[in-house]
Amino acid sequence: MGLSVAQKIIKEHLVKGEMIPGKEIAIRIDQTLTQDSTGTMAYLQFEAMGIDRVKTKRSVAYIDHNTLQTGPENADDHLYIQTVAKKHGIYFSKPGNGICHQVHLERFAVPGQTLLGSDSHTPTAGGIGMLAIGAGGLDVAVAMGGGEYYLIMPKIVKVNLKGRLQPWVSAKDIILELLRRLTVKGGVGKIFEYTGEGVKTLSIPERATITNMGAELGATTSIFPSDEITYEFLKAQGRENDFVEILPDPDAVYDEEIEIDLSSLVPLAACPHSPDNVVPVSELKGIKVDQVAIGSCTNSSYKDLMKVAKILEGKTIAEHVSLVISPGSKQVLNMLAQNGALASLVSAGARILECACGPCIGMGQAPRTNGISLRTFNRNFEGRSGTPSAKVYLVSPETAAASAITGYITDPRTLGDEPQVEMPKSFLINDNLIVPPAENPDEVEVIRGPNIKPFPQGKPLPEVVVGKVLVKLGDNITTDHIMPSNAKLLPYRSNIPYLSDYCLTPCDPDFPKKARENGGGFIVGGVNYGQGSSREHAALVPLYLGIKGVLAKSFARIHMANLINNGIIPMVFENPNDYDTIEEMDELKIENARDQIEKSDVLIIENVTKGLKYRMVLNLTERQRQMILHGGLLNLTKAKGMN
Ligand code: F3S
C-alpha cells in the first residue's frame, strides 16, 4: 500500500506504536524550536532534567514575542535564554532576527525531518515538507533531551488543490476557505496533506501561510510535498544540500479527502471573533477601518511584503487609518531595504515595526476603543489585540493593503491589475543575529535575573481527590482566557506566582482568590476547552493554584496534553447533560482515584453537594495515565529515565 508524505515521514521516525489512526505512537524528533514566551519555562524544565547537551540534530531558541523592553524583565529573560542556549548546544536567534516560524523556514527547516516547537504555529514548516508539530514546552524539553514525542496517530486528510488562484486571491484565502468549511474544531486529530495540480502553483511562503493557519483548524499539523519548488527555495537560501524530494506514492491511501477548486475562490475575511467566521470580503464592503496590521508568522514573507509594497507604491493611506507593518525576518526587511520597496511602504504612510510578533501577541499597537482592525494574522480572539472592545478581521495582505488605501474594507479585485511578484533567485543571507552554541560549554555561565522563579511541579496523585468547582465556563474557552497574554503580563512568563493573579480573570475576576481560599479545586468547561495557543502557562498556572482536574464536554489537543503533562486530570462528560447539573462551589470527590485512573477509561466523580455521580471519560494513553499518577511528565521522566 502506498504512503502519503506525512505517513512516509512518520514511518521513518517511528519509535513506538503502529500507524493506525487513533492509536498512540512515539516519534523521534530531529529539530526543536522555542520562542521566548514559552522558552524560558522549557529551558528551566530542560535544566531540571540534568542533561548537558541537546540530543537533537538542531535546536533553536528564538526571541520574537516579548521584544518590548519597558522594564528589565524581558531583557533578563532574553539573557537567561541566550546563556542557557549557548551552554546546552542550542542556536540562539537574537531579538530583531525575526519571527521564529519565518526564520526557521528560511534558515533551518529541512524536508523529511521532524520538528517539535513550543508554539502552536510550528506547522508553518510543513510548507517545506517537514513534519512540524506544536507542543508544550515540557514536551520540547524532553525532545531536546533525546526523548521521543508521543502523539495519537492522526487521520491523514488529502486536500486536493485543483486549478490555480485568480488574480488578487491568495494563499490566505485558501486556508480561510478551509476554516469556513471545517471550523476551528474541524482538524482535531488530523494531518492535512496538500496534493494535486494546484500545489505546483504555490511558492514555499504561500504553502507556509496555509500550513501555519492549519493550526486554527485544530489540526495536528499540515504538510506539503517536497518538490522542485521546495528545491528552488532552498537553493535561493543557499541550502540546496538540505533538499530531499518527498512526494506521495501514486497509490497513497488517505483517511479523508477534501477538494478545493482554487480558481473558484474569492478574497475572504475571518470576522470577529473567530478565525472560522469567514465571509467573502465583498460582503464587508463599506466597513470603516481604523487600523491595518500586516505581518505575523502567517503573512510576513518577502513575497507578501513585496506585494503590499507594489500595491502601495505611489499611494497614500487613508487619513483615518494607522498602517503598521512587521516584517517576518531581518532577511525580509533587509531585502525590502535594498530593493527600494521599504521606501514605497514608508512613503505611503506605513509605520514599520521591528521584525517580531508585535501586535499579533498584543505587544503594542492595540486598536482604539471599539476600533476596527484588519490584520493579516491568524487569530482574532476577543481581546487578543490588547483592546477588549476592538473588532479584528483576518485577511490577506492584498485585502489589507487595498483597505489601507481606501480606509474601508475593500475587495482588492476592485483595484485593477494585480502587481506581480517573483520569488527571488537568491535571498540575502546574513546570519549574524544567530548565535551558535559554545564550543566549550563549561565556560558559559547561565545568568538568571530576579524574574526567573522556580516553576510549580505536580505531586503524585492521592487516593482521594476532593475539591470545589471554582468556576463553570461555557464553550470554546481559549488559552488566552485561561492565562491572558498581554503586553503587561508577558514579561512575567517565568514568574508563575505573579501570573497566577490573572488566571481565568477574563471569565471570572475572582477565580484566583477563590482558588487560593479553597486550596485549589476543579474547573468545569464546555466544548473545545483550551483552544488557541499552545501556551503551557495555561496549565502551569492552574497547577500552581491547586487545580486538580478539569471537567469539560471536550478538550483542545495541545491544552489537554499540557494538563496531563502537569498532572492535572482532564475529564470529558460521558453524558454532556451532566454539565447542566453542576454549579459553582459544588464539592466534587474522586474515590480510589489512583485505582480508577490506572484501570479504567471511565472515572466516577461524585458531586457531594448535589448527591449525584458522573461518569467521566478519560481518553488517556497508558503513558498519560502514568503521568497523572506520578504528578506530571517531569516526575515520570525522572522516575523512569528519558525513554
Ligand atoms: Fe508570533 Fe503571532 Fe505567530 S505571536 S509566532 S506571529 S501567531
XYZ file of C-alpha atoms and ligand atoms in Angstrom:
650
model
C 0.000 0.000 0.000
C 1.395 3.388 -0.951
C 2.157 6.078 1.589
C 1.406 9.784 1.769
C 4.124 12.351 2.551
C 3.157 12.532 6.234
C 2.996 8.753 6.540
C 6.466 8.409 4.994
C 7.997 10.825 7.497
C 6.184 9.265 10.455
C 7.272 5.781 9.349
C 10.874 6.915 9.119
C 10.741 8.372 12.646
C 8.505 5.824 14.336
C 9.881 4.585 17.665
C 6.801 3.008 19.214
C 3.293 2.029 18.186
C 1.520 1.312 14.944
C 0.449 3.873 12.387
C -3.243 3.299 12.944
C -5.315 6.471 13.383
C -6.391 6.859 16.995
C -3.553 4.735 18.412
C -0.673 6.219 20.345
C 2.662 6.412 18.584
C 6.041 7.825 19.534
C 8.326 9.533 17.018
C 11.939 10.656 17.067
C 12.404 14.418 16.911
C 15.143 15.876 14.682
C 14.729 19.577 15.439
C 13.153 21.737 18.120
C 12.271 25.381 18.318
C 11.171 27.602 21.157
C 10.120 31.219 21.312
C 10.795 33.366 24.342
C 7.245 33.334 25.661
C 7.279 29.561 26.181
C 11.043 29.124 26.009
C 12.075 30.284 29.473
C 9.924 27.585 31.036
C 11.064 24.940 28.521
C 14.723 25.644 29.357
C 14.052 25.649 33.117
C 12.465 22.237 32.598
C 15.333 21.071 30.380
C 17.798 22.130 33.078
C 15.743 20.241 35.697
C 16.420 17.036 33.749
C 20.170 17.393 34.270
C 21.198 16.789 30.639
C 24.319 18.603 29.404
C 23.793 18.956 25.647
C 20.720 18.707 23.456
C 20.475 15.418 21.577
C 18.601 16.793 18.557
C 20.098 17.499 15.111
C 19.228 21.164 15.542
C 17.550 23.150 18.313
C 16.886 26.858 18.014
C 15.767 29.396 20.642
C 14.062 32.452 19.170
C 13.330 35.797 20.770
C 10.350 37.222 18.929
C 7.371 37.596 21.260
C 8.399 39.859 24.114
C 10.759 42.235 22.443
C 9.470 45.433 24.083
C 11.675 46.447 26.976
C 9.836 48.838 29.266
C 11.367 47.194 32.346
C 14.202 44.736 32.943
C 12.039 41.573 32.880
C 12.170 40.793 29.158
C 15.853 41.613 28.896
C 16.551 39.352 31.873
C 14.683 36.502 30.219
C 16.472 37.052 26.907
C 19.813 36.830 28.662
C 18.791 33.679 30.526
C 17.708 32.026 27.240
C 20.828 33.203 25.426
C 23.173 31.812 28.061
C 21.290 28.578 28.668
C 21.164 28.027 24.885
C 24.859 28.641 24.476
C 25.696 26.213 27.247
C 23.457 23.366 26.119
C 24.052 23.263 22.358
C 21.154 25.404 21.118
C 21.278 28.081 18.411
C 20.016 31.463 19.619
C 18.156 33.843 17.319
C 18.506 37.343 18.771
C 15.644 39.831 19.022
C 15.370 41.587 15.666
C 16.241 38.482 13.666
C 12.602 37.718 13.115
C 9.579 35.601 13.930
C 10.511 32.022 14.808
C 8.495 30.326 12.070
C 9.606 32.672 9.298
C 13.281 32.415 10.276
C 13.054 28.659 10.773
C 11.619 28.243 7.290
C 14.375 30.397 5.811
C 17.396 29.082 7.673
C 16.758 25.750 9.426
C 13.725 23.742 8.274
C 14.613 20.533 6.386
C 12.156 18.475 4.296
C 11.564 14.984 5.619
C 12.680 15.799 9.160
C 10.549 16.195 12.284
C 10.250 19.476 14.195
C 8.705 19.944 17.616
C 8.133 23.544 18.649
C 6.749 25.168 21.781
C 4.497 27.324 19.662
C 1.194 26.332 18.122
C 2.170 27.633 14.680
C 5.163 25.319 14.383
C 3.317 23.559 11.485
C 4.430 26.532 9.346
C 7.488 24.420 8.456
C 5.104 21.895 6.884
C 5.218 24.251 3.894
C 8.694 22.964 3.149
C 7.775 19.295 3.633
C 8.731 18.972 7.281
C 6.553 17.145 9.810
C 6.258 20.067 12.225
C 4.155 19.876 15.357
C 3.325 22.391 18.084
C 3.555 21.129 21.651
C 4.019 22.275 25.209
C 7.405 23.488 26.401
C 7.835 20.399 28.536
C 7.435 18.089 25.523
C 10.019 20.188 23.730
C 12.363 19.993 26.717
C 12.053 16.205 26.713
C 12.689 16.098 22.945
C 15.805 18.236 23.393
C 16.979 15.648 25.864
C 16.568 12.932 23.236
C 13.170 11.657 24.402
C 10.631 10.690 21.791
C 7.409 12.608 21.288
C 4.134 10.802 21.943
C 1.031 11.593 19.967
C -2.117 9.928 18.766
C -1.659 8.801 15.159
C -3.737 11.354 13.269
C -6.035 10.707 10.350
C -4.473 11.909 7.115
C -6.734 14.233 5.142
C -5.914 14.654 1.472
C -6.569 18.227 0.414
C -6.725 18.105 -3.345
C -5.971 21.525 -4.818
C -7.370 21.915 -8.326
C -6.697 24.710 -10.784
C -4.966 27.969 -9.871
C -5.806 31.113 -7.942
C -7.433 34.031 -9.762
C -5.761 37.466 -9.614
C -5.918 39.087 -6.142
C -6.822 35.795 -4.471
C -4.051 34.453 -2.270
C -2.869 31.537 -0.147
C -4.557 33.135 2.869
C -7.893 32.750 1.112
C -7.241 29.009 0.644
C -6.843 28.396 4.352
C -9.701 30.761 5.207
C -11.879 28.699 2.848
C -10.902 25.523 4.728
C -11.701 27.233 8.038
C -15.051 28.341 6.636
C -15.858 24.772 5.680
C -14.419 22.864 8.630
C -14.466 25.345 11.583
C -11.894 25.667 14.357
C -12.709 22.148 15.509
C -12.607 20.505 12.089
C -8.974 19.485 12.135
C -8.688 17.864 15.540
C -6.781 14.567 15.324
C -5.893 15.153 11.673
C -2.977 15.987 9.418
C -3.889 17.994 6.331
C -1.751 16.922 3.423
C -1.919 19.051 0.295
C -1.764 17.417 -3.126
C -2.992 17.976 -6.649
C -2.072 20.168 -9.587
C -2.650 23.353 -7.578
C 0.322 22.603 -5.307
C 2.770 23.452 -8.088
C 1.263 26.937 -8.412
C 2.173 27.828 -4.814
C 5.559 29.102 -3.647
C 7.053 27.959 -0.319
C 5.946 31.081 1.620
C 2.430 30.613 0.234
C 2.436 26.964 1.294
C 3.705 28.055 4.692
C 0.821 30.526 5.077
C -1.547 27.594 4.616
C 0.229 25.164 6.953
C 0.661 27.946 9.514
C -3.032 28.626 9.778
C -3.893 24.939 9.690
C -3.294 25.347 13.424
C -6.576 27.275 13.588
C -8.376 24.142 12.352
C -7.064 22.416 15.459
C -5.019 20.102 13.218
C -2.037 18.132 14.489
C -0.166 19.605 11.550
C -0.369 20.314 7.822
C 2.156 19.396 5.159
C 3.061 19.916 1.519
C 5.223 17.605 -0.586
C 8.878 18.485 -1.076
C 9.202 19.097 -4.818
C 11.134 21.212 -7.323
C 9.627 24.395 -5.849
C 10.996 23.357 -2.453
C 14.369 22.793 -4.089
C 14.354 26.245 -5.704
C 13.523 27.878 -2.351
C 16.271 26.024 -0.501
C 18.736 26.817 -3.277
C 17.845 30.509 -3.072
C 18.550 30.258 0.677
C 21.949 28.646 -0.074
C 20.677 25.402 1.445
C 20.185 23.130 -1.568
C 22.065 20.394 0.298
C 19.131 20.185 2.706
C 16.767 19.203 -0.111
C 15.225 15.776 -0.397
C 12.302 15.012 -2.645
C 9.277 13.645 -0.786
C 6.186 13.004 -2.843
C 3.156 10.883 -2.016
C 3.080 7.460 -3.631
C 0.619 7.381 -6.546
C -1.401 4.752 -4.665
C -1.203 6.501 -1.274
C -4.248 5.867 0.882
C -5.784 8.723 2.851
C -8.368 8.618 5.607
C -10.399 11.522 4.260
C -10.421 13.717 1.192
C -11.383 17.326 0.512
C -11.205 19.176 -2.776
C -10.674 22.881 -3.274
C -11.007 24.415 -6.715
C -8.533 27.291 -6.434
C -9.974 29.051 -9.467
C -13.363 29.407 -7.740
C -12.016 31.144 -4.614
C -12.555 34.844 -3.868
C -10.882 37.127 -1.298
C -12.137 36.105 2.147
C -12.094 37.534 5.666
C -12.496 35.938 9.100
C -14.828 38.209 11.063
C -14.687 38.888 14.813
C -14.045 36.918 16.999
C -13.118 33.583 15.474
C -10.862 32.509 12.585
C -13.672 30.324 11.184
C -16.217 33.119 10.988
C -15.391 33.527 7.305
C -17.253 35.516 4.620
C -16.255 36.987 1.228
C -14.540 40.366 1.610
C -17.086 41.809 -0.841
C -19.818 41.286 1.771
C -17.977 43.548 4.217
C -17.671 46.428 1.778
C -18.055 49.802 3.413
C -16.924 48.943 6.946
C -14.667 51.780 8.109
C -11.207 50.666 9.194
C -9.113 52.262 11.970
C -6.051 50.095 11.787
C -4.391 47.779 9.295
C -1.679 45.474 10.633
C 0.440 43.479 8.207
C 2.841 40.833 9.451
C 2.856 37.807 11.802
C 4.103 34.307 11.109
C 1.199 33.859 8.672
C 1.860 36.668 6.226
C 5.161 38.497 6.530
C 7.360 36.799 3.958
C 9.349 38.621 1.305
C 6.665 37.841 -1.253
C 3.837 39.080 0.995
C 5.508 42.388 1.766
C 6.696 42.955 -1.807
C 3.085 42.554 -2.909
C 1.980 45.105 -0.312
C 4.760 47.487 -1.360
C 3.714 47.282 -5.001
C 0.062 47.904 -4.132
C 1.007 50.931 -2.016
C 3.600 52.325 -4.413
C 2.854 55.966 -5.175
C -0.281 55.935 -2.991
C -1.150 57.366 0.432
C -3.088 55.503 3.073
C -6.454 56.914 4.177
C -6.171 59.680 6.766
C -8.084 57.784 9.472
C -6.026 54.583 9.056
C -2.935 53.562 11.001
C -0.964 51.053 8.931
C 1.632 49.030 10.811
C 3.928 46.517 9.153
C 6.126 43.993 10.939
C 8.449 42.171 8.531
C 8.796 38.474 9.301
C 12.558 38.462 9.453
C 15.702 40.501 9.177
C 16.243 38.814 5.816
C 12.890 40.124 4.560
C 13.437 43.651 5.920
C 16.966 43.785 4.578
C 15.838 42.775 1.102
C 12.993 45.310 1.104
C 15.518 47.957 2.167
C 17.911 47.005 -0.615
C 15.418 46.915 -3.462
C 13.603 50.119 -2.511
C 10.280 48.502 -1.526
C 10.738 49.761 2.031
C 10.746 53.297 0.665
C 7.401 52.660 -1.058
C 5.898 51.448 2.204
C 7.228 54.362 4.232
C 6.216 56.908 1.575
C 2.669 55.578 1.566
C 2.472 56.187 5.307
C 3.230 52.775 6.814
C 4.702 52.579 10.291
C 7.467 49.979 10.179
C 7.750 47.872 13.314
C 10.593 45.561 14.211
C 10.840 42.013 12.855
C 8.838 40.292 15.586
C 5.351 39.079 16.513
C 4.447 42.581 17.742
C 0.724 43.370 17.505
C -0.140 39.701 16.895
C 0.626 38.921 20.517
C -0.700 42.251 21.765
C 2.818 43.648 22.070
C 1.946 47.217 21.140
C -0.455 48.677 18.585
C -3.656 47.938 20.483
C -6.511 49.417 18.395
C -8.626 52.295 19.721
C -11.691 51.581 21.879
C -14.337 49.869 19.681
C -11.812 50.079 16.834
C -11.899 48.033 13.624
C -8.578 46.382 12.883
C -7.781 44.476 9.695
C -4.934 42.053 10.215
C -3.053 39.535 8.111
C -2.589 37.407 11.229
C -4.041 34.036 12.187
C -6.089 34.764 15.302
C -8.781 37.269 16.156
C -9.982 36.110 19.562
C -11.632 38.798 21.637
C -9.117 40.942 23.497
C -6.013 39.398 21.910
C -5.239 42.736 20.233
C -4.986 44.386 23.653
C -8.317 46.212 23.250
C -11.252 44.133 24.521
C -13.823 46.131 22.554
C -11.893 46.063 19.253
C -13.099 44.021 16.292
C -10.384 42.201 14.373
C -10.831 40.864 10.833
C -8.274 38.427 9.407
C -7.480 38.968 5.741
C -4.798 38.503 3.079
C -2.021 41.090 2.600
C -3.717 42.104 -0.663
C -7.028 42.877 1.063
C -5.194 44.617 3.923
C -3.234 46.879 1.563
C -6.282 47.721 -0.553
C -8.272 48.614 2.575
C -5.440 50.745 3.991
C -5.648 52.900 0.882
C -9.420 53.330 0.803
C -9.959 53.330 4.582
C -12.809 50.850 4.233
C -12.799 47.064 3.943
C -12.105 46.667 0.259
C -12.112 43.725 -2.107
C -8.672 44.025 -3.740
C -10.144 42.938 -7.082
C -11.571 46.450 -7.374
C -8.024 47.862 -7.687
C -7.477 46.807 -11.312
C -4.483 44.781 -12.453
C -2.718 42.814 -9.762
C 1.012 43.582 -9.463
C 3.201 40.513 -9.898
C 5.991 39.468 -7.540
C 8.548 36.834 -8.478
C 10.293 34.696 -5.907
C 13.956 35.790 -5.708
C 16.589 33.536 -7.252
C 18.734 34.185 -4.210
C 17.829 35.570 -0.799
C 20.077 37.925 1.123
C 21.806 35.652 3.599
C 23.311 37.137 6.726
C 23.048 35.043 9.869
C 24.863 37.485 12.132
C 21.947 37.601 14.568
C 22.082 33.840 15.106
C 24.449 32.912 17.925
C 25.799 29.348 17.695
C 26.264 27.170 20.786
C 29.546 27.375 22.703
C 32.352 25.035 21.790
C 33.317 24.842 25.424
C 30.075 24.818 27.472
C 31.927 24.798 30.799
C 32.978 28.374 30.204
C 29.376 29.584 29.878
C 27.610 30.842 32.974
C 23.790 30.743 32.853
C 22.536 34.131 34.030
C 19.215 34.231 35.926
C 17.609 37.594 36.612
C 15.255 38.118 39.564
C 12.186 37.473 37.369
C 13.134 33.820 36.858
C 11.220 31.934 39.545
C 11.096 28.155 40.047
C 8.182 26.526 38.255
C 5.489 24.517 40.067
C 5.840 20.752 39.998
C 2.979 18.316 40.347
C 2.655 15.827 43.179
C 1.801 12.129 42.920
C -1.962 11.609 42.754
C -3.545 10.856 46.165
C -6.099 8.082 46.729
C -8.950 10.526 47.273
C -9.221 13.802 45.384
C -11.629 16.371 46.810
C -12.289 19.952 45.861
C -14.856 22.587 44.956
C -15.940 23.660 41.483
C -14.224 27.030 41.382
C -15.686 28.167 38.080
C -18.162 26.910 35.474
C -17.322 28.071 31.971
C -19.025 27.936 28.550
C -17.828 26.581 25.194
C -14.610 27.450 23.327
C -12.648 28.798 26.280
C -9.219 29.688 24.877
C -5.809 29.547 26.487
C -5.968 33.358 26.257
C -8.903 33.214 28.691
C -7.152 30.751 30.993
C -3.862 32.633 31.062
C -4.140 36.042 29.402
C -1.072 37.025 27.464
C -0.941 40.767 27.028
C 1.896 43.251 26.993
C 1.528 43.802 30.747
C 1.756 40.125 31.638
C 4.135 38.753 29.049
C 7.286 39.891 30.852
C 6.317 37.629 33.759
C 6.170 34.342 31.869
C 8.944 32.909 34.037
C 7.225 34.145 37.189
C 4.260 31.843 37.795
C 3.347 33.246 41.241
C 2.873 36.699 39.689
C 0.855 35.359 36.736
C -1.464 33.385 38.991
C -3.278 36.607 39.957
C -4.618 36.780 36.400
C -5.627 33.159 35.784
C -9.084 32.943 34.134
C -9.832 36.529 35.174
C -11.379 37.390 31.758
C -14.085 34.832 32.673
C -14.233 35.328 36.441
C -12.223 38.126 38.098
C -12.438 36.295 41.449
C -11.080 32.980 40.204
C -7.527 33.326 41.647
C -8.926 34.431 45.025
C -11.406 31.534 45.122
C -8.665 29.068 44.178
C -6.434 30.320 46.985
C -9.189 30.395 49.603
C -10.279 26.844 48.778
C -6.820 25.345 48.420
C -7.432 24.659 44.725
C -10.277 22.637 43.243
C -11.864 21.866 39.873
C -12.692 23.780 36.701
C -15.787 22.936 34.628
C -15.709 23.790 30.916
C -17.871 23.284 27.813
C -16.890 22.197 24.304
C -13.312 22.625 22.978
C -11.867 23.751 26.304
C -8.363 25.195 25.930
C -8.409 26.024 22.225
C -5.906 28.502 20.817
C -2.233 28.855 21.550
C -0.072 26.060 22.916
C 0.679 28.178 25.982
C 1.852 25.812 28.688
C 1.221 28.517 31.262
C -2.476 27.765 30.817
C -1.713 24.504 32.664
C 1.228 25.586 34.844
C -0.639 28.469 36.445
C -3.738 26.388 37.315
C -1.332 23.780 38.754
C 0.218 26.489 40.931
C -3.290 27.455 42.104
C -4.009 23.867 43.098
C -6.330 22.826 40.245
C -6.713 19.063 40.412
C -8.871 18.387 37.387
C -10.903 19.926 34.568
C -14.332 18.537 33.649
C -15.376 19.511 30.120
C -17.544 18.452 27.189
C -14.358 18.227 25.058
C -10.757 19.488 25.051
C -8.410 21.076 22.517
C -5.494 18.714 21.824
C -2.446 20.688 22.930
C -4.052 22.065 26.051
C -5.225 18.623 27.099
C -1.667 17.327 26.667
C -0.358 20.258 28.709
C -2.791 19.495 31.528
C -1.676 15.867 31.621
C 1.993 16.853 31.405
C 1.431 18.839 34.573
C -0.555 16.189 36.406
C -3.995 17.843 36.085
C -6.761 15.346 35.190
C -8.748 16.218 32.025
C -12.175 14.532 32.173
C -14.878 14.504 29.500
C -18.567 14.179 30.426
C -19.832 10.854 29.088
C -23.290 12.379 29.253
C -22.969 16.063 28.279
C -26.255 16.816 30.114
C -24.434 16.228 33.411
C -22.732 19.550 32.757
C -26.070 21.272 33.398
C -26.392 19.800 36.896
C -23.117 21.244 38.199
C -22.937 24.619 39.889
C -20.071 26.678 41.149
C -18.937 25.774 44.673
C -20.345 22.242 44.390
C -17.996 19.850 46.150
C -16.583 17.065 43.983
C -14.883 13.908 45.148
C -12.978 11.150 43.355
C -12.727 7.999 45.487
C -9.981 5.473 44.721
C -8.524 7.967 42.283
C -5.283 6.067 41.662
C -7.041 2.793 41.105
C -9.648 4.305 38.813
C -7.075 6.134 36.690
C -4.840 3.083 36.464
C -7.508 0.615 35.458
C -10.417 2.293 33.743
C -11.285 4.592 30.868
C -14.210 5.941 32.812
C -13.800 7.721 36.097
C -16.629 8.110 38.577
C -16.710 11.510 40.214
C -19.192 12.346 42.921
C -20.955 15.669 43.231
C -21.212 15.591 47.020
C -23.295 18.781 47.189
C -25.939 17.529 44.752
C -25.737 13.847 45.653
C -25.015 12.913 42.036
C -22.412 10.726 40.362
C -20.932 11.498 36.952
C -19.236 9.135 34.532
C -16.231 10.952 33.094
C -14.343 9.637 30.050
C -10.579 9.827 30.439
C -9.173 9.387 26.898
C -5.732 8.640 28.354
C -2.983 6.535 26.873
C -1.063 4.185 29.143
C 1.761 6.657 29.406
C -0.580 9.533 30.165
C -2.110 7.509 32.996
C 1.384 7.158 34.399
C 1.928 10.890 34.116
C -1.235 11.641 36.097
C -0.277 9.069 38.726
C 3.244 10.497 39.056
C 2.096 14.130 39.049
C 3.309 15.080 35.567
C 5.789 14.302 32.828
C 8.814 15.677 34.614
C 8.234 13.446 37.641
C 7.641 10.472 35.330
C 10.750 11.238 33.275
C 12.852 11.458 36.407
C 11.332 8.249 37.798
C 11.682 6.195 34.628
C 14.617 7.721 32.755
C 14.360 9.514 29.417
C 12.686 6.731 27.410
Fe 4.122 35.241 16.861
Fe 1.592 35.635 16.320
Fe 2.900 33.791 15.085
S 2.509 35.671 18.322
S 4.555 33.106 16.434
S 3.290 35.962 14.960
S 0.827 33.617 15.890
